[in-house]
Short mmCIF file of C-alpha atoms and ligand atoms in Angstrom, two decimals:
data_model
loop_
_atom_site.label_atom_id
_atom_site.label_comp_id
_atom_site.label_asym_id
_atom_site.label_seq_id
_atom_site.Cartn_x
_atom_site.Cartn_y
_atom_site.Cartn_z
CA MET I 25 50.30 -86.95 45.68
CA LYS I 26 51.83 -85.25 42.79
CA ALA I 27 50.20 -85.02 39.36
CA LEU I 28 50.83 -83.13 36.13
CA GLN I 29 47.77 -81.18 35.47
CA TYR I 30 46.54 -79.04 32.51
CA VAL I 31 44.97 -76.36 34.78
CA GLU I 32 44.04 -73.35 32.39
CA ILE I 33 43.42 -73.20 28.63
CA GLY I 34 46.30 -71.85 26.74
CA ARG I 35 48.80 -72.16 29.72
CA PRO I 36 51.54 -74.93 29.94
CA PRO I 37 50.76 -77.85 32.31
CA GLU I 38 51.84 -77.63 35.85
CA VAL I 39 53.06 -80.04 38.52
CA ARG I 40 50.49 -79.80 41.30
CA GLU I 41 49.77 -81.59 44.87
CA VAL I 42 46.49 -83.20 44.65
CA PRO I 43 44.62 -85.69 46.90
CA THR I 44 45.63 -89.28 46.46
CA PRO I 45 42.37 -90.87 44.89
CA GLU I 46 40.66 -93.99 46.54
CA PRO I 47 39.16 -96.63 44.19
CA GLY I 48 35.60 -96.98 44.48
CA PRO I 49 33.42 -100.24 44.00
CA GLY I 50 34.71 -102.32 41.18
CA GLU I 51 37.73 -100.02 40.68
CA VAL I 52 41.50 -100.56 40.65
CA ARG I 53 43.89 -98.05 41.87
CA LEU I 54 47.48 -98.16 40.42
CA ARG I 55 50.89 -96.76 41.69
CA VAL I 56 51.94 -95.56 38.35
CA THR I 57 55.42 -96.77 37.16
CA ALA I 58 55.39 -94.79 33.85
CA ALA I 59 53.26 -92.44 31.64
CA GLY I 60 53.80 -91.49 28.12
CA ALA I 61 53.39 -87.94 26.73
CA CYS I 62 51.49 -88.11 23.47
CA HIS I 63 51.16 -85.44 20.59
CA SER I 64 47.34 -85.66 21.23
CA ASP I 65 47.90 -83.97 24.64
CA SER I 66 49.65 -81.10 22.92
CA PHE I 67 46.87 -80.98 20.44
CA VAL I 68 44.20 -80.52 23.33
CA MET I 69 46.41 -78.05 25.06
CA GLY I 70 46.71 -76.05 21.91
CA LEU I 71 42.85 -75.79 21.52
CA SER I 72 41.20 -72.28 22.04
CA ASP I 73 38.46 -71.80 24.70
CA GLU I 74 35.63 -72.49 22.06
CA GLU I 75 37.48 -75.54 20.56
CA TYR I 76 38.25 -76.96 24.05
CA GLU I 77 34.54 -76.35 25.06
CA GLN I 78 33.62 -78.75 22.41
CA PHE I 79 35.50 -81.65 24.02
CA GLY I 80 34.05 -80.72 27.29
CA TYR I 81 37.08 -82.08 29.06
CA PRO I 82 36.88 -80.71 32.85
CA LEU I 83 39.82 -78.76 34.17
CA PRO I 84 42.07 -79.11 36.05
CA MET I 85 42.73 -82.40 34.44
CA THR I 86 45.76 -84.74 35.07
CA LEU I 87 47.40 -85.56 31.70
CA GLY I 88 48.43 -88.87 30.41
CA HIS I 89 46.38 -91.46 28.43
CA GLU I 90 49.38 -93.93 28.23
CA GLY I 91 49.84 -95.40 31.50
CA VAL I 92 51.41 -98.59 33.19
CA GLY I 93 51.68 -99.16 37.14
CA VAL I 94 51.52 -101.70 39.80
CA VAL I 95 48.09 -102.52 41.27
CA ASP I 96 48.23 -100.93 44.88
CA ALA I 97 44.51 -100.91 46.07
CA LEU I 98 41.38 -102.50 45.15
CA GLY I 99 37.81 -101.18 45.07
CA ALA I 100 35.15 -103.42 46.75
CA GLY I 101 34.39 -106.57 44.84
CA VAL I 102 37.48 -106.54 42.42
CA GLU I 103 38.92 -109.82 42.21
CA ALA I 104 40.35 -110.10 38.63
CA VAL I 105 43.64 -108.53 39.58
CA ALA I 106 45.82 -108.48 42.91
CA VAL I 107 47.85 -105.97 44.68
CA GLY I 108 51.29 -106.17 43.20
CA ASP I 109 50.34 -107.01 39.61
CA ALA I 110 52.07 -104.96 36.95
CA VAL I 111 49.78 -103.93 34.19
CA ALA I 112 49.21 -101.53 31.24
CA VAL I 113 46.12 -99.53 30.85
CA TYR I 114 43.92 -99.81 27.98
CA GLY I 115 42.67 -96.40 27.44
CA PRO I 116 39.90 -96.13 25.03
CA GLN I 117 37.32 -97.35 27.36
CA GLY I 118 33.70 -98.02 26.34
CA CYS I 119 30.54 -99.43 27.94
CA GLY I 120 31.68 -103.10 27.85
CA ARG I 121 28.28 -104.28 26.88
CA CYS I 122 27.49 -103.24 23.47
CA HIS I 123 28.55 -105.02 20.07
CA ALA I 124 31.56 -103.22 19.42
CA CYS I 125 32.82 -103.73 23.26
CA ALA I 126 32.01 -107.23 23.01
CA GLN I 127 34.48 -107.37 20.12
CA GLY I 128 37.20 -105.55 22.36
CA LYS I 129 36.78 -102.67 20.03
CA GLU I 130 35.95 -100.34 23.05
CA ASN I 131 37.68 -97.55 20.90
CA TYR I 132 34.48 -97.50 18.90
CA CYS I 133 31.83 -97.91 21.62
CA PRO I 134 28.92 -95.53 20.54
CA HIS I 135 27.82 -95.34 24.13
CA ALA I 136 30.96 -93.99 25.77
CA ALA I 137 30.15 -90.22 25.37
CA GLU I 138 26.43 -90.58 26.37
CA LEU I 139 27.63 -92.32 29.37
CA GLY I 140 30.59 -89.82 30.21
CA ILE I 141 33.19 -92.51 29.85
CA THR I 142 36.44 -90.80 28.67
CA PRO I 143 39.93 -92.02 28.44
CA PRO I 144 42.39 -91.42 31.34
CA GLY I 145 44.16 -88.08 30.57
CA LEU I 146 41.64 -87.15 27.66
CA GLY I 147 38.51 -86.33 29.77
CA SER I 148 39.34 -87.88 33.06
CA ASP I 149 42.39 -87.87 35.43
CA GLY I 150 45.30 -89.59 33.70
CA ALA I 151 48.61 -91.43 34.18
CA MET I 152 50.91 -88.47 34.91
CA ALA I 153 50.63 -88.74 38.57
CA GLU I 154 51.75 -90.95 41.40
CA HIS I 155 48.56 -92.78 41.34
CA LEU I 156 45.83 -93.41 38.80
CA ILE I 157 42.49 -95.01 39.29
CA VAL I 158 41.20 -97.52 36.54
CA ARG I 159 37.45 -97.97 36.19
CA ASP I 160 37.37 -101.77 35.66
CA PRO I 161 39.98 -104.43 35.71
CA ARG I 162 39.07 -105.33 32.15
CA HIS I 163 40.96 -102.23 31.10
CA LEU I 164 44.21 -103.92 32.60
CA VAL I 165 46.83 -105.85 30.25
CA PRO I 166 49.16 -107.85 32.21
CA LEU I 167 52.73 -106.34 31.70
CA GLY I 168 54.59 -109.18 33.10
CA ASP I 169 58.31 -108.70 33.28
CA LEU I 170 58.44 -106.02 30.48
CA ASP I 171 60.15 -102.97 31.43
CA PRO I 172 57.27 -100.36 32.25
CA VAL I 173 59.28 -97.28 30.98
CA THR I 174 60.37 -98.58 27.65
CA HIS I 175 56.96 -100.32 27.01
CA VAL I 176 54.24 -97.81 28.41
CA ALA I 177 54.07 -95.98 24.99
CA LEU I 178 52.70 -99.32 23.40
CA THR I 179 49.25 -98.37 24.94
CA ASP I 180 48.98 -95.65 22.24
CA ALA I 181 52.10 -95.26 20.23
CA GLY I 182 52.11 -99.01 19.41
CA LEU I 183 48.32 -99.70 19.51
CA THR I 184 47.13 -96.89 17.34
CA PRO I 185 49.53 -97.64 14.34
CA TYR I 186 48.89 -101.40 15.03
CA HIS I 187 45.12 -100.81 14.60
CA ALA I 188 45.84 -98.50 11.52
CA ILE I 189 48.00 -101.08 9.96
CA THR I 190 45.96 -104.02 10.48
CA GLY I 191 43.14 -102.27 8.68
CA SER I 192 45.18 -102.26 5.38
CA LEU I 193 47.07 -105.74 6.24
CA THR I 194 45.61 -107.71 3.24
CA LYS I 195 46.86 -105.28 0.72
CA LEU I 196 50.37 -105.12 1.96
CA GLY I 197 51.45 -108.18 0.56
CA PRO I 198 55.12 -108.99 -1.68
CA GLY I 199 55.75 -106.12 -3.72
CA SER I 200 53.62 -103.80 -1.71
CA THR I 201 54.93 -100.23 -0.71
CA ALA I 202 53.92 -98.71 2.63
CA VAL I 203 54.71 -94.94 3.37
CA VAL I 204 54.92 -93.76 6.77
CA ILE I 205 54.57 -89.89 7.13
CA GLY I 206 56.06 -88.68 10.45
CA ALA I 207 58.41 -90.61 12.13
CA GLY I 208 57.70 -89.46 15.68
CA GLY I 209 56.32 -91.40 18.59
CA LEU I 210 53.70 -93.37 16.65
CA GLY I 211 55.56 -93.26 13.41
CA HIS I 212 58.72 -94.94 14.54
CA VAL I 213 56.56 -97.71 16.09
CA ALA I 214 54.30 -97.90 12.82
CA ILE I 215 57.95 -98.50 10.81
CA GLN I 216 58.51 -101.56 13.14
CA LEU I 217 55.20 -102.84 12.88
CA LEU I 218 55.01 -102.76 9.20
CA ARG I 219 58.44 -104.69 9.07
CA ALA I 220 57.19 -107.29 11.53
CA LEU I 221 53.78 -107.70 9.94
CA THR I 222 54.29 -107.37 6.18
CA PRO I 223 56.86 -107.95 3.50
CA ALA I 224 56.20 -104.18 2.19
CA THR I 225 58.88 -101.71 1.32
CA VAL I 226 58.62 -99.09 3.80
CA VAL I 227 59.30 -95.42 3.07
CA ALA I 228 59.50 -93.10 5.97
CA LEU I 229 59.04 -89.28 5.33
CA ASP I 230 59.55 -86.39 8.00
CA ILE I 231 60.83 -82.99 8.21
CA SER I 232 63.65 -83.56 10.68
CA GLU I 233 66.83 -85.04 9.61
CA GLU I 234 67.16 -86.72 13.31
CA LYS I 235 63.53 -88.37 12.86
CA LEU I 236 64.78 -89.68 9.32
CA ALA I 237 67.87 -91.14 10.85
CA LEU I 238 65.81 -92.84 13.66
CA ALA I 239 63.28 -94.13 10.92
CA ARG I 240 66.32 -95.83 9.11
CA GLU I 241 67.46 -97.18 12.63
CA VAL I 242 64.32 -99.03 13.23
CA GLY I 243 63.79 -100.63 9.80
CA ALA I 244 62.63 -98.00 7.02
CA HIS I 245 64.11 -99.25 3.80
CA HIS I 246 64.25 -95.48 2.65
CA ALA I 247 63.71 -92.23 4.50
CA PHE I 248 63.32 -88.83 2.66
CA ALA I 249 62.52 -85.34 3.42
CA SER I 250 58.84 -84.76 3.48
CA ASP I 251 58.54 -81.85 0.69
CA GLU I 252 57.87 -81.29 -3.08
CA GLN I 253 60.50 -83.69 -4.01
CA ALA I 254 59.36 -86.56 -1.99
CA ALA I 255 57.03 -88.06 -4.47
CA GLY I 256 59.71 -88.36 -7.13
CA ARG I 257 62.37 -89.73 -4.72
CA ILE I 258 59.64 -92.48 -3.70
CA ALA I 259 59.01 -93.25 -7.33
CA GLU I 260 62.69 -93.51 -8.06
CA ALA I 261 63.19 -95.63 -4.85
CA VAL I 262 60.42 -98.14 -5.59
CA GLY I 263 60.01 -98.06 -9.28
CA SER I 264 56.58 -96.96 -9.11
CA THR I 265 54.52 -93.55 -8.97
CA THR I 266 52.16 -95.00 -6.64
CA VAL I 267 52.27 -96.74 -3.27
CA THR I 268 50.01 -99.43 -1.55
CA ALA I 269 49.13 -97.59 1.58
CA VAL I 270 50.14 -94.08 3.13
CA PHE I 271 49.89 -93.75 7.10
CA ASP I 272 49.97 -90.09 7.84
CA PHE I 273 50.96 -89.43 11.32
CA VAL I 274 50.64 -85.62 10.79
CA ALA I 275 47.48 -85.25 8.34
CA ALA I 276 48.20 -81.57 8.02
CA GLN I 277 47.30 -80.05 4.37
CA PRO I 278 50.66 -80.56 2.97
CA THR I 279 51.01 -84.44 4.10
CA VAL I 280 47.40 -84.98 3.10
CA ASP I 281 48.17 -83.76 -0.40
CA LEU I 282 51.20 -85.79 -0.77
CA GLY I 283 49.67 -88.70 0.56
CA ALA I 284 46.68 -88.32 -2.11
CA ALA I 285 49.31 -87.89 -4.81
CA LEU I 286 50.61 -91.12 -4.05
CA LEU I 287 47.74 -93.33 -4.36
CA GLY I 288 46.89 -95.82 -7.13
CA PRO I 289 43.99 -97.97 -7.60
CA GLU I 290 42.81 -99.67 -4.43
CA SER I 291 45.63 -97.75 -2.19
CA ASP I 292 44.65 -96.74 1.31
CA GLN I 293 45.21 -93.17 2.75
CA VAL I 294 45.13 -93.59 6.40
CA LEU I 295 45.01 -90.45 8.47
CA VAL I 296 46.05 -91.01 11.90
CA GLY I 297 47.51 -87.42 12.83
CA VAL I 298 44.88 -85.18 14.09
CA GLY I 299 45.85 -82.34 11.73
CA ALA I 300 43.07 -80.48 9.98
CA ALA I 301 43.06 -80.79 6.39
CA SER I 302 40.72 -81.08 3.35
CA THR I 303 40.88 -83.37 0.45
CA ASP I 304 38.77 -84.11 -2.69
CA VAL I 305 37.00 -87.63 -2.63
CA GLY I 306 34.76 -89.39 -5.16
CA MET I 307 34.83 -91.46 -8.26
CA LEU I 308 36.51 -89.01 -10.33
CA ALA I 309 38.75 -87.12 -7.71
CA ARG I 310 40.87 -90.12 -6.85
CA PRO I 311 42.14 -93.47 -8.23
CA TYR I 312 39.42 -96.18 -8.52
CA ASP I 313 38.63 -97.89 -5.35
CA SER I 314 41.34 -95.98 -3.43
CA THR I 315 40.20 -95.47 0.20
CA ILE I 316 40.62 -92.98 3.01
CA ARG I 317 40.11 -93.39 6.52
CA GLY I 318 40.77 -91.92 9.97
CA PRO I 319 41.38 -94.82 12.58
CA TYR I 320 41.03 -94.13 16.39
CA TRP I 321 43.47 -96.01 18.82
CA GLY I 322 43.06 -99.74 18.92
CA SER I 323 41.05 -102.58 20.40
CA ARG I 324 41.77 -104.61 23.80
CA SER I 325 42.66 -107.67 21.84
CA GLU I 326 45.07 -105.62 19.45
CA LEU I 327 46.64 -104.14 22.69
CA ILE I 328 47.41 -107.73 23.91
CA GLU I 329 48.74 -108.63 20.57
CA VAL I 330 51.13 -105.47 20.54
CA PHE I 331 52.44 -106.48 23.97
CA GLU I 332 53.10 -109.96 22.43
CA LEU I 333 55.17 -108.45 19.58
CA ALA I 334 57.12 -106.60 22.45
CA ARG I 335 57.73 -109.62 24.23
CA THR I 336 59.19 -111.53 21.14
CA GLY I 337 61.38 -108.49 20.43
CA GLN I 338 59.62 -107.56 17.10
CA VAL I 339 58.71 -104.10 18.31
CA SER I 340 60.42 -101.48 20.80
CA VAL I 341 60.03 -97.82 21.59
CA GLU I 342 62.68 -95.28 21.67
CA THR I 343 62.26 -93.42 24.75
CA GLU I 344 63.32 -90.15 26.71
CA ARG I 345 62.74 -90.46 30.36
CA PHE I 346 61.61 -87.43 32.68
CA SER I 347 60.73 -87.28 36.22
CA LEU I 348 57.19 -85.95 37.13
CA ASP I 349 58.75 -82.52 37.97
CA GLU I 350 60.31 -82.30 34.36
CA ALA I 351 56.97 -83.38 32.78
CA PRO I 352 56.40 -79.70 31.61
CA GLU I 353 59.74 -79.92 29.86
CA ALA I 354 58.88 -83.31 28.12
CA TYR I 355 55.87 -81.59 26.67
CA HIS I 356 57.71 -78.48 25.60
CA ARG I 357 60.22 -80.80 23.67
CA LEU I 358 57.38 -82.62 22.24
CA HIS I 359 56.10 -79.34 21.04
CA GLU I 360 59.46 -78.40 19.63
CA GLY I 361 59.60 -81.69 17.92
CA THR I 362 63.07 -82.39 19.37
CA LEU I 363 62.25 -85.72 20.95
CA ARG I 364 63.76 -89.06 19.96
CA GLY I 365 60.80 -91.49 19.88
CA ARG I 366 58.63 -91.18 23.00
CA ALA I 367 58.97 -88.89 25.99
CA VAL I 368 58.10 -91.06 29.14
CA VAL I 369 57.43 -89.74 32.66
CA VAL I 370 58.51 -91.72 35.71
CA PRO I 371 56.85 -90.62 38.86
P1 LIG G 22 55.19 -86.73 17.35
O1 LIG G 22 55.34 -85.13 17.57
O2 LIG G 22 55.96 -87.60 18.25
O3 LIG G 22 55.61 -87.17 15.89
C1 LIG G 22 55.10 -86.30 14.77
C2 LIG G 22 56.22 -86.43 13.76
O4 LIG G 22 55.64 -85.80 12.40
C3 LIG G 22 57.45 -85.57 14.03
O5 LIG G 22 58.55 -86.53 13.91
C4 LIG G 22 57.66 -84.56 13.26
O6 LIG G 22 58.82 -84.13 12.77
C5 LIG G 22 56.73 -85.21 11.95
N1 LIG G 22 56.28 -84.01 11.17
C6 LIG G 22 55.73 -82.78 11.51
N2 LIG G 22 55.19 -82.17 10.26
C7 LIG G 22 55.68 -82.90 9.36
C8 LIG G 22 55.31 -82.90 7.86
N3 LIG G 22 54.79 -81.77 7.25
N4 LIG G 22 55.78 -83.75 7.22
C9 LIG G 22 56.45 -85.08 7.56
N5 LIG G 22 56.66 -85.24 8.94
C10 LIG G 22 56.19 -84.08 9.93
O7 LIG G 22 53.60 -87.11 17.45
P2 LIG G 22 53.12 -88.44 17.99
O8 LIG G 22 52.71 -88.42 19.29
O9 LIG G 22 53.52 -89.78 17.14
O10 LIG G 22 51.40 -88.31 17.40
C11 LIG G 22 51.47 -88.22 15.88
C12 LIG G 22 49.93 -87.74 15.52
O11 LIG G 22 49.04 -88.66 15.77
C13 LIG G 22 49.37 -86.62 16.25
O12 LIG G 22 48.74 -85.92 15.51
C14 LIG G 22 48.53 -87.13 17.33
O13 LIG G 22 47.65 -86.26 17.88
C15 LIG G 22 47.90 -88.33 16.56
N6 LIG G 22 47.46 -89.31 17.27
C16 LIG G 22 46.36 -89.89 16.79
C17 LIG G 22 45.61 -91.11 17.55
C18 LIG G 22 44.61 -91.73 16.93
O14 LIG G 22 44.02 -92.69 17.45
N7 LIG G 22 44.16 -91.41 15.74
C19 LIG G 22 46.46 -91.54 18.52
C20 LIG G 22 47.52 -90.98 19.04
C21 LIG G 22 48.04 -89.84 18.59
ZN1 LIG G 23 47.77 -90.61 22.16
#
């Protein structure tokens, strides 16, 4: 089968012919119907040799941690799904037995690493291929009649902002303000989730005019350039120099500094982007009781909830389609920052 693989550190990914995998006992094989390209893949492919070593991902590795497909082969003993079922893959897989996993929070399983369990496309072979092996049927969420191409990105670009936002939900009541920094794949879904889940005024910031236009289209009340004037523009727009929560889908030094400057007492600064930045914390360094956190992906139950929001038309993903042969171009466009919403590869 064909697969898009990261082969050599520092080189662009390549479409290669690889053996079609067979499901082992308890495993499920999917015929992939769509796979999303995430900035985290670009981040991984941008790491130097030493940095990459820390992650310990084997190479070559098939990319793609957002995947949907149709079950096309079952390993011995699998009864929970049937050949022909349309499913989405829950990516952040854990041991399935500990306290975190029992709550569906496999994204926070403390045993996954020691057991060598890694998400598809982030340590194990991922979804940018004709077929994908899924370790256990519990990682599959029914897709029903949702279109695979326009919904695949919900498995990360939907789930991750959903989890980030639910962590601040009790604060985002009437009169609150939420700032979304970076209206890309995750950010443009975050805006819709904030509108669906909260009465907050939503302000989007980005460095691209096209992304600001998309932010307005998907429901941002205000959308401004992410620059030195942003804090002033927000204050003018919402009538306050502080906001309730900042969801930062970049988390580079300028956005972390800007986010910190927008906080008031009890505000949340939520760093979702994997950028590297530093910031002062502590009693005297920040407004009283303000928080800073770095959430990772989301729980299994949250993924089911995200799909329910899609089913009821409350969230959708802007997608640009690419064939598997065009997948390197999808990552090139992601790197350039010229995609509208999410790049989705259709094998
Ligand atoms: P993306 O490239 O689709 O979107 C990033 C957006 O940020 C773009 O619209 C870009 O124009 C904008 N941007 C860049 N620099 C900016 C700045 N200085 N100010 C404002 N906007 C700026 O990326 P994505 O796939 O949506 O991923 C976003 C980030 O989230 C990445 O860092 C990714 O690695 C990370 N991520 C984290 C998790 C997690 O679990 N925490 C999960 C998935 C992705
Ligand atoms: Zn991702």
